[in-house]
mmCIF file of C-alpha atoms in Angstrom:
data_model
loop_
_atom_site.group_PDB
_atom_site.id
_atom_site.type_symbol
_atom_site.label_atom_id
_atom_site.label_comp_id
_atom_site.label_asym_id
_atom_site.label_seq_id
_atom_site.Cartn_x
_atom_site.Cartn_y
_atom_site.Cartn_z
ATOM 1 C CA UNK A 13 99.604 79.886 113.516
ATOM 2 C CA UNK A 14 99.289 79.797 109.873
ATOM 3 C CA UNK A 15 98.268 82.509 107.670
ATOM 4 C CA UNK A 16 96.659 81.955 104.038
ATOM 5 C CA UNK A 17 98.605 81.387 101.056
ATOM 6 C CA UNK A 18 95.389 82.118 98.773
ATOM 7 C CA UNK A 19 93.076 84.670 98.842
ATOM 8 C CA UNK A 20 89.350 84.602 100.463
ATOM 9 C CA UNK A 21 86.908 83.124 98.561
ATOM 10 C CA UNK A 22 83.860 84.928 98.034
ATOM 11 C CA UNK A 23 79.959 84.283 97.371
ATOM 12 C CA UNK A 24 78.230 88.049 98.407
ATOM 13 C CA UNK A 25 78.362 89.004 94.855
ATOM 14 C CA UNK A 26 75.952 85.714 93.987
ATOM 15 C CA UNK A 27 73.802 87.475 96.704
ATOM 16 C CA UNK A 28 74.424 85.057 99.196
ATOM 17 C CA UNK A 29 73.859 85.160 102.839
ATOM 18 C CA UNK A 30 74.588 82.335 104.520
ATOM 19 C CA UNK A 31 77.137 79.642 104.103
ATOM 20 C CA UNK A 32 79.398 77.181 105.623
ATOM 21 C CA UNK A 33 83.255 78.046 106.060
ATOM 22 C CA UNK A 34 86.079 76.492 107.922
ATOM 23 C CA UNK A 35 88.633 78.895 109.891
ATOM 24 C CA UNK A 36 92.079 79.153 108.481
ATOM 25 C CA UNK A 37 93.530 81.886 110.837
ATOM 26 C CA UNK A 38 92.687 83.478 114.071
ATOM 27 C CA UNK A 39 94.731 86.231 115.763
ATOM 28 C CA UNK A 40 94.177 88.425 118.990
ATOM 29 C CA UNK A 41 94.352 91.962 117.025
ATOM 30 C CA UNK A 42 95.217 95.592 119.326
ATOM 31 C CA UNK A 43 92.188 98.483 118.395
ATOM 32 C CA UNK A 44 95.510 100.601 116.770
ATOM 33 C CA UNK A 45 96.387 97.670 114.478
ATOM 34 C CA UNK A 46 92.825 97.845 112.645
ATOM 35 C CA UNK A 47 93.548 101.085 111.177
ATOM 36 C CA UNK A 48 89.965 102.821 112.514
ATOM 37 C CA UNK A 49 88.261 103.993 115.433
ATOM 38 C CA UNK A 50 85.984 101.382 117.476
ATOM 39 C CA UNK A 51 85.313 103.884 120.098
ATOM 40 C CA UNK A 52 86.424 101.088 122.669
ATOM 41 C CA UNK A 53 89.775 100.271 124.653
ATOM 42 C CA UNK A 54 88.893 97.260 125.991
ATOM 43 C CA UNK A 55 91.078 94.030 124.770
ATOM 44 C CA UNK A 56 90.818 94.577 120.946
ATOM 45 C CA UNK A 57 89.085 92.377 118.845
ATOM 46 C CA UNK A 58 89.886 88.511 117.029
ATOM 47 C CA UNK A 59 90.171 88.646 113.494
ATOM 48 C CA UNK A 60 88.720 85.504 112.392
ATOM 49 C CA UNK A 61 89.902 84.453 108.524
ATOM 50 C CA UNK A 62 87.864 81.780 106.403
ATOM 51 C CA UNK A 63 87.966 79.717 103.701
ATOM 52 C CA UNK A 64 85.214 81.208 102.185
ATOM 53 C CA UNK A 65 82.921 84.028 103.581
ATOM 54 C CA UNK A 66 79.329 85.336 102.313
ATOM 55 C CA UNK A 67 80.141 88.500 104.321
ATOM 56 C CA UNK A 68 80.829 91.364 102.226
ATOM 57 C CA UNK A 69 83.987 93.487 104.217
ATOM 58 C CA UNK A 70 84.989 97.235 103.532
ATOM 59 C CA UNK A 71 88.005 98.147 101.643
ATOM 60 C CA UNK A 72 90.101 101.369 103.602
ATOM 61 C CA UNK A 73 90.823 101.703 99.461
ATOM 62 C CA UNK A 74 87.277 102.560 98.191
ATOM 63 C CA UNK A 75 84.978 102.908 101.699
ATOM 64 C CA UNK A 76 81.879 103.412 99.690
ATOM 65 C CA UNK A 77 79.505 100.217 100.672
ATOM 66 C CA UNK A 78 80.434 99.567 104.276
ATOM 67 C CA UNK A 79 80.254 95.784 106.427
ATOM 68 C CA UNK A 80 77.542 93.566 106.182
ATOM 69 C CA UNK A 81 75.742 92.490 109.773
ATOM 70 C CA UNK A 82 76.524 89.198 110.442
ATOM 71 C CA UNK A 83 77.174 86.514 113.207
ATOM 72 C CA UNK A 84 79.890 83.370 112.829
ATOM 73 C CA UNK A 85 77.985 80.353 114.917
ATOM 74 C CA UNK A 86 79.636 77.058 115.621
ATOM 75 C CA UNK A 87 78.986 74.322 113.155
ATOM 76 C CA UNK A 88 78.002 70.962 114.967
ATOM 77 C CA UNK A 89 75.726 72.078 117.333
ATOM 78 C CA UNK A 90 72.175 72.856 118.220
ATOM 79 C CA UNK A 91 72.052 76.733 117.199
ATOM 80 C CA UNK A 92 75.848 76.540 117.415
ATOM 81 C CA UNK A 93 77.589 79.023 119.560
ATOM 82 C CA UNK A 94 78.022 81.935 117.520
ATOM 83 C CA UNK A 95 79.546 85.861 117.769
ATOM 84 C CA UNK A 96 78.541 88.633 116.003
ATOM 85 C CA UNK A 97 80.701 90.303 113.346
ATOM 86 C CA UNK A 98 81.561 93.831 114.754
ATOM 87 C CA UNK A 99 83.123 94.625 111.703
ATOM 88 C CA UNK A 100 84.446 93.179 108.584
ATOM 89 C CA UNK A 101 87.348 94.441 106.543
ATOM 90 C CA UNK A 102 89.478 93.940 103.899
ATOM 91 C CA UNK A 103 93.293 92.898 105.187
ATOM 92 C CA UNK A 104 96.072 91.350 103.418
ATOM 93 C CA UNK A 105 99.148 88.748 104.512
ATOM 94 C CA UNK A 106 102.695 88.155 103.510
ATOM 95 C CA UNK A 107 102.582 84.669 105.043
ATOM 96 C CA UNK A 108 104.383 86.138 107.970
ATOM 97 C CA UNK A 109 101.730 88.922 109.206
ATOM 98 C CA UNK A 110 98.595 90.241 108.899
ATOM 99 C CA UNK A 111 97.781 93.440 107.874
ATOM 100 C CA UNK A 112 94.073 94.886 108.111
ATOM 101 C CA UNK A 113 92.404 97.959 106.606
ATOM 102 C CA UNK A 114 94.097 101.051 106.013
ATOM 103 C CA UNK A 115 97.674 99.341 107.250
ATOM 104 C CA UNK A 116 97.939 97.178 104.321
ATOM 105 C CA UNK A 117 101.470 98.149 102.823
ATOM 106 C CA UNK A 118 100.759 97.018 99.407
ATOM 107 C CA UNK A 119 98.133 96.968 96.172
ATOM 108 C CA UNK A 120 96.164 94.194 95.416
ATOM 109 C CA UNK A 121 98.086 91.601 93.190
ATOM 110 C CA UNK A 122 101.318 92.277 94.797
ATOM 111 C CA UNK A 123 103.322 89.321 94.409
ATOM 112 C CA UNK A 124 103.820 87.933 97.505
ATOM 113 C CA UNK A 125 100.522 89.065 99.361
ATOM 114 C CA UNK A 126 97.504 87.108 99.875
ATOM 115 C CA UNK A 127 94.087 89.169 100.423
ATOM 116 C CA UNK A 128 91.594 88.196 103.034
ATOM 117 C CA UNK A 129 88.625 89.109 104.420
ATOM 118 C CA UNK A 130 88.767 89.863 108.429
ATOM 119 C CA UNK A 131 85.795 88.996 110.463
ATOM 120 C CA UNK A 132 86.074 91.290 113.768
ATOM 121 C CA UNK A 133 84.614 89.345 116.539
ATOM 122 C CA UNK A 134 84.762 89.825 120.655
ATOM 123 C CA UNK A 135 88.271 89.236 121.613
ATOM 124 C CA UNK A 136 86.826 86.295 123.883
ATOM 125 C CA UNK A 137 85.346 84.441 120.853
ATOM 126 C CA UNK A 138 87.129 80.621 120.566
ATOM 127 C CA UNK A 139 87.363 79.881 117.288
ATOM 128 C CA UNK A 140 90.544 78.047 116.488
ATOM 129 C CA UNK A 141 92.021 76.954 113.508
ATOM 130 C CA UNK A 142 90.407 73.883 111.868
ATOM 131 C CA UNK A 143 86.715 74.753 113.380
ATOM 132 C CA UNK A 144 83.925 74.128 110.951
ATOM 133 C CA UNK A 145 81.604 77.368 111.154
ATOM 134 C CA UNK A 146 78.401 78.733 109.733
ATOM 135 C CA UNK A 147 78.513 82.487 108.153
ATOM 136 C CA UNK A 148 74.997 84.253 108.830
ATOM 137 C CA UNK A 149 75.068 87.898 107.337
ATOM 138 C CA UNK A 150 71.331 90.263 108.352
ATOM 139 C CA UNK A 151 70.037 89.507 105.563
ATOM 140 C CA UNK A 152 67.354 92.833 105.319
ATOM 141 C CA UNK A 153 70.348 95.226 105.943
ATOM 142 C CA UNK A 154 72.503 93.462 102.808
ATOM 143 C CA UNK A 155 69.407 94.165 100.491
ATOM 144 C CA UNK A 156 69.015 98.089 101.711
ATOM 145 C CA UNK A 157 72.656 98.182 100.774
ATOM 146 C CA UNK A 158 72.424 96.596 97.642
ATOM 147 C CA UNK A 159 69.365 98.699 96.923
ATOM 148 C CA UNK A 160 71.906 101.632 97.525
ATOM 149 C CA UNK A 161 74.547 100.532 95.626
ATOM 150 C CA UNK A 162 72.148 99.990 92.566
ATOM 151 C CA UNK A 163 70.879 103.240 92.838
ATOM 152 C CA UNK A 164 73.914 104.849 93.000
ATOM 153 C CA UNK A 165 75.187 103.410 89.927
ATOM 154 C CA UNK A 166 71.963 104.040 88.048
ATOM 155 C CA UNK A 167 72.223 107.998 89.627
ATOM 156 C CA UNK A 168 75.851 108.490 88.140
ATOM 157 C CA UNK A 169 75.095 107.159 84.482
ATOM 158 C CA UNK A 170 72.109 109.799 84.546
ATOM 159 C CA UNK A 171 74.396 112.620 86.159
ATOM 160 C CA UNK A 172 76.629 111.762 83.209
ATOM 161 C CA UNK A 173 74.167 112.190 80.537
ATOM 162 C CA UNK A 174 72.936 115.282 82.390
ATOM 163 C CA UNK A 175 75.978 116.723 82.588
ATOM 164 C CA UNK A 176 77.278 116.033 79.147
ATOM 165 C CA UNK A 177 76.488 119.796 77.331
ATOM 166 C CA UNK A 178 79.090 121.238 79.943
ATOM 167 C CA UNK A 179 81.838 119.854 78.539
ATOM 168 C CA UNK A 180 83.693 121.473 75.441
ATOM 169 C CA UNK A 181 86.556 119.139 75.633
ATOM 170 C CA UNK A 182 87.037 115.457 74.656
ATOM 171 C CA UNK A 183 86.780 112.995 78.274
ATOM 172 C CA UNK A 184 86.692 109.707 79.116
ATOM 173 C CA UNK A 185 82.906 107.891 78.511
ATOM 174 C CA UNK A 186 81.229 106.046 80.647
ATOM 175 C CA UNK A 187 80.055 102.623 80.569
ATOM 176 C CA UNK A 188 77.074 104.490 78.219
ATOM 177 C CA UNK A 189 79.037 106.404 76.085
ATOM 178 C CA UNK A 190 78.448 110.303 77.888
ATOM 179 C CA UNK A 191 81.294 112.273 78.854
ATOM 180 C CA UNK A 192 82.314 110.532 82.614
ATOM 181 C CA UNK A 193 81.634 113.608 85.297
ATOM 182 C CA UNK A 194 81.303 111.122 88.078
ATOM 183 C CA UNK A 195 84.830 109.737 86.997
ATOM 184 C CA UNK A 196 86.605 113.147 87.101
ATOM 185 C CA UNK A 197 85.283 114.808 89.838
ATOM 186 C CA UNK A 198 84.043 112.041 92.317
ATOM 187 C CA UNK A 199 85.636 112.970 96.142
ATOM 188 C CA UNK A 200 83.582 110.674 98.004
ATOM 189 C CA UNK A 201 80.699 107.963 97.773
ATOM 190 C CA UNK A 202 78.639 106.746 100.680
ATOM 191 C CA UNK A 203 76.188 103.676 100.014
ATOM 192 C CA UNK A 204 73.637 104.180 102.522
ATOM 193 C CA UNK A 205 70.090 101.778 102.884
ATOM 194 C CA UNK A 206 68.347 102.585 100.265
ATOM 195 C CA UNK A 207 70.283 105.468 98.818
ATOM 196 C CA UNK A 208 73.696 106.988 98.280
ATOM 197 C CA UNK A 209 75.870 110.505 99.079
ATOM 198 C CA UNK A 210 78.046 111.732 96.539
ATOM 199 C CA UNK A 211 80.559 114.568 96.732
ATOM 200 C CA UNK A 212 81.913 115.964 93.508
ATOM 201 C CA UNK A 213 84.996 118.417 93.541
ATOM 202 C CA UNK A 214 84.437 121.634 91.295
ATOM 203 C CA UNK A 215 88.084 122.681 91.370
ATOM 204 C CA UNK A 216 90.206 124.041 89.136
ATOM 205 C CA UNK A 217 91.373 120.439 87.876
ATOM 206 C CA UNK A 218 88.064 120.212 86.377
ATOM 207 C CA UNK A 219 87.485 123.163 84.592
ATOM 208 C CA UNK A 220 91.097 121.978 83.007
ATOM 209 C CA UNK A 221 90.091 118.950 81.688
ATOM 210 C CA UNK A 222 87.149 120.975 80.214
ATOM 211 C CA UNK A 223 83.745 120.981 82.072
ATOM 212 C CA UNK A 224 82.146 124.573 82.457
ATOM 213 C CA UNK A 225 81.419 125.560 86.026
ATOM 214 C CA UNK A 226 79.931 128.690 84.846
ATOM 215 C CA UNK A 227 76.655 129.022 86.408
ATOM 216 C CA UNK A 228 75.977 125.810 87.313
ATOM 217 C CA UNK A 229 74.694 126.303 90.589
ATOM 218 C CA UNK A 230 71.483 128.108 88.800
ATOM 219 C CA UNK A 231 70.747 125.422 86.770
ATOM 220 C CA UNK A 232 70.294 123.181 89.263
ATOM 221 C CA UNK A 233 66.824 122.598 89.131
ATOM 222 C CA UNK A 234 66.869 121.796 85.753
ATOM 223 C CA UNK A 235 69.432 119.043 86.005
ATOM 224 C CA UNK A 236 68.052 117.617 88.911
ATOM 225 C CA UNK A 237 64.672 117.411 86.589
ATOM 226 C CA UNK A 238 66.432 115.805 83.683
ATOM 227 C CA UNK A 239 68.157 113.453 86.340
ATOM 228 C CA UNK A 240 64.902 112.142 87.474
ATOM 229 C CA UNK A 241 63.424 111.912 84.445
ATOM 230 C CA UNK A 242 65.928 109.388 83.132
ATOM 231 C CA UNK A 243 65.776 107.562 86.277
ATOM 232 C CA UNK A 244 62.263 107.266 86.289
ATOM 233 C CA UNK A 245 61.981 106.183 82.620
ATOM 234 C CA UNK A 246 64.872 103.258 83.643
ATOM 235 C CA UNK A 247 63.088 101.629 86.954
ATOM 236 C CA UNK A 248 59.909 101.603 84.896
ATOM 237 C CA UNK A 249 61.572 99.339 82.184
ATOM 238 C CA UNK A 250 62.592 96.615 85.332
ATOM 239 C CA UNK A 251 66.052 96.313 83.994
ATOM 240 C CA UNK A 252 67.442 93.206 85.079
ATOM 241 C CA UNK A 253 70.873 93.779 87.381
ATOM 242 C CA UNK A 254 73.544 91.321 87.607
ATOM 243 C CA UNK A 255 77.286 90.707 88.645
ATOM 244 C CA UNK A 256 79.817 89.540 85.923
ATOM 245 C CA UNK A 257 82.780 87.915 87.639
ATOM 246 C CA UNK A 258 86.392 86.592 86.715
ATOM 247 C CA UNK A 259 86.394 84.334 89.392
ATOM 248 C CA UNK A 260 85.497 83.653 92.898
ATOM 249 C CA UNK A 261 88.498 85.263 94.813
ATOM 250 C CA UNK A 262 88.347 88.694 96.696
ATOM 251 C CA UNK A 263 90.649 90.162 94.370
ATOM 252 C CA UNK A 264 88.901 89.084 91.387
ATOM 253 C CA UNK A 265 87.602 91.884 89.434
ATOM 254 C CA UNK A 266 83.920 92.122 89.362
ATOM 255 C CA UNK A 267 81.230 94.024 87.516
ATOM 256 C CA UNK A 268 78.018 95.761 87.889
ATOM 257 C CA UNK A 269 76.192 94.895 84.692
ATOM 258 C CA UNK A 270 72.449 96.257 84.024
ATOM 259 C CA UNK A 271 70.522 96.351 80.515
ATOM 260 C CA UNK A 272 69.461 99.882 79.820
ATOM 261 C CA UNK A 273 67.079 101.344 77.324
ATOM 262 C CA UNK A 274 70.192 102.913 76.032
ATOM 263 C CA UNK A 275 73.005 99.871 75.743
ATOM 264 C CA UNK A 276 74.303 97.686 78.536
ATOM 265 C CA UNK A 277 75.982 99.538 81.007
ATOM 266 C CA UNK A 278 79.201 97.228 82.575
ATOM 267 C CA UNK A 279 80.547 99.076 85.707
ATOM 268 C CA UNK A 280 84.029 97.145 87.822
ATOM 269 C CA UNK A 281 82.474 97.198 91.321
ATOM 270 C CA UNK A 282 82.925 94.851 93.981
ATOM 271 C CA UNK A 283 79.606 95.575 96.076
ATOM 272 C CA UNK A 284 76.205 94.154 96.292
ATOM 273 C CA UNK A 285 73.578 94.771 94.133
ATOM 274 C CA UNK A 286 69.973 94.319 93.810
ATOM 275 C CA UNK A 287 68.556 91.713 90.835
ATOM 276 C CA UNK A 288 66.769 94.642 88.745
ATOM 277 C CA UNK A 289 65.708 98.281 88.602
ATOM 278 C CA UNK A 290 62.274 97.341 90.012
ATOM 279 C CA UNK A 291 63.114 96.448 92.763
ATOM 280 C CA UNK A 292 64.081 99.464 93.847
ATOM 281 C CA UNK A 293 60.244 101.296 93.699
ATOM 282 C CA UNK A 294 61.257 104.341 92.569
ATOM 283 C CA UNK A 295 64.628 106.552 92.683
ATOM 284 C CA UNK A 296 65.387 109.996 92.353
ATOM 285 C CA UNK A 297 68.448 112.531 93.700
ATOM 286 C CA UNK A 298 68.746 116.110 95.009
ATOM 287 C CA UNK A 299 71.677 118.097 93.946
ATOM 288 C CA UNK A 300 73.117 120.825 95.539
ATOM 289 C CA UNK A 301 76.454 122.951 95.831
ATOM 290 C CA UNK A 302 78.280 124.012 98.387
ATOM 291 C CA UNK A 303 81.699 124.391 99.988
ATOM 292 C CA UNK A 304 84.386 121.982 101.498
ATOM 293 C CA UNK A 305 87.258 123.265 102.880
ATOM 294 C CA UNK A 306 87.755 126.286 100.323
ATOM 295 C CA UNK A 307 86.513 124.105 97.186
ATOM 296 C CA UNK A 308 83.393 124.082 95.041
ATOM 297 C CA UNK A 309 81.562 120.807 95.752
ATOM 298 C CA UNK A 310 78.243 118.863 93.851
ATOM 299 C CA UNK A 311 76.812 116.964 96.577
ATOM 300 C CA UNK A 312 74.110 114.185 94.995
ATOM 301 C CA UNK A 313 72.160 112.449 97.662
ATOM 302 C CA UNK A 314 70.063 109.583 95.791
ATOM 303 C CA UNK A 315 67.468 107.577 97.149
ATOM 304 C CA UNK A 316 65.764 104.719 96.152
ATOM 305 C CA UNK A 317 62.163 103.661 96.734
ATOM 306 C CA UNK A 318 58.673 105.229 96.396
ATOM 307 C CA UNK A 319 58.833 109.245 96.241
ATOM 308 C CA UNK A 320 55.551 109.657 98.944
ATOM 309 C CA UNK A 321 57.690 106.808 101.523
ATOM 310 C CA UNK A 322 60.906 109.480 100.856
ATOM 311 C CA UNK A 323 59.357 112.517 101.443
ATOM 312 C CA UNK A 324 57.630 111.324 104.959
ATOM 313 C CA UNK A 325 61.276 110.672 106.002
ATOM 314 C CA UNK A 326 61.249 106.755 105.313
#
């Protein structure tokens, strides 16, 4: 079988959901080759590659938004015969294997390799080489993700500017101009529907490159109030969202661009995104410290929608 000599193209960060692909590649792939747990031992799973997928797949580099829901259905028929995507993933090829998730060997643009987006379907799917297929991704979970994503962004450029007196030495901006805290102490992001987790690392490192930790667990509230302030005061202008793009490829670098009150904040991203602020219907964060294994950490849990739909545990 043949593997790709280009990488996937892409249409998720146009917002789309739906479109017609033709398969390149299909292998029989062993649970321990995928690089993550699938809580199964049965036969494995086919990794299906297309042409061109509307499916947006996690990267084992940067986990933060996770698979879209989809289904690959047989193009030709009435319905078509289709399978659901169990998971979809980032995976790269040398022309002489493939290599998915956390196994890839290399960085993207390494001469060479070829990156790909793997469709994870029921190891007794048919779908050989040549067939003409239709991509169908859940449309209602992509936009609770994108909502997430958005709000996530919107969260960190606020944490920045709320953040910005506790620094007393010079630090990379951000895409506003305030000292970058998400930047130098980000551990972890999680997009979740409608809402994000992020982990920040209070460690030594930090307090080297010049932020004061000193009593910063105190003045919590008070950040957390300037956070939402800001927020608020940016979903009620309806800034308009959008995704700037080099090119169609997976590897192409892509950006989360959104006109602020303040300047136009450009962000490299290669998630989903809602079209503006408003339609997110409202978005605040908590804040809180804690510890992780020995280490200081700022956990921000944002969420986006109405603060009354929130609070009853939407």
């Amino acid at each position: 079988m043949t593997l790709p000599a280009a990488d996937t193209l892409v249409t998720y960060p146009a917002a789309q959901t739906a479109g017609a692909a033709v398969v390149l590649h299909s292998e029989l792939v062993k649970n321990t080759e995928i690089g993550k747990d699938l809580e199964t031992s049965d036969g494995g799973r086919l990794a299906v590659l297309l042409d061109v997928t509307p499916c947006h797949p996690v990267d084992a580099g940067w986990p933060d938004q996770g698979p879209d829901r989809a289904v690959i259905r047989v193009a030709g028929t009435d319905g078509g015969q289709g399978w659901p995507v169990l998971d979809c993933v980032v995976a790269a090829t040398n022309g002489q294997e493939l290599f998915i998730g956390a196994a890839i060997p290399v960085r993207k643009g390494t001469e060479g390799w070829n990156f790909v987006v793997a469709h994870l379907l029921p190891a007794d799917a048919h779908l050989p080489e040549g067939a003409a297929v239709e991509v169908v991704v859940d449309a209602g979970h992509r936009a609770a993700l994108s909502a997430g994503h958005t709000a996530c962004h919107a969260a960190s450029l606020a944490l920045n500017r709320a953040m910005a007196p506790r620094w007393s030495k010079e630090t990379r901006a951000d895409a506003l101009g305030s000292p970058d805290f998400d930047a130098a102490a980000i551990a972890s992001s999680t997009i979740q529907e409608h809402g994000s987790v992020d982990v920040f690392r209070l460690n030594k490192s930090l307090r080297r490159k010049g932020f004061n930790t000193d009593g910063l667990a105190g003045e919590l509230a008070a950040i957390t109030s300037s956070i939402n302030a800001t927020l608020a005061s940016w979903v009620l202008t309806g800034s308009p969202v959008r995704i700037e793009r080099d090119g169609d490829a997976l590897t192409d670098r892509r950006y989360w661009v959104c006109s602020l009150p303040d300047g136009e904040a450009r962000i490299a991203c290669g998630g989903t995104h809602v079209a503006s602020l408003a339609e997110l219907g409202g978005l605040h964060v908590e804040l809180l410290t804690e510890e992780d294994q020995g280490t200081a950490v700022l956990r921000m849990v944002t969420y986006a929608g109405p603060a009354d739909e929130v609070s009853s545990g939407r």
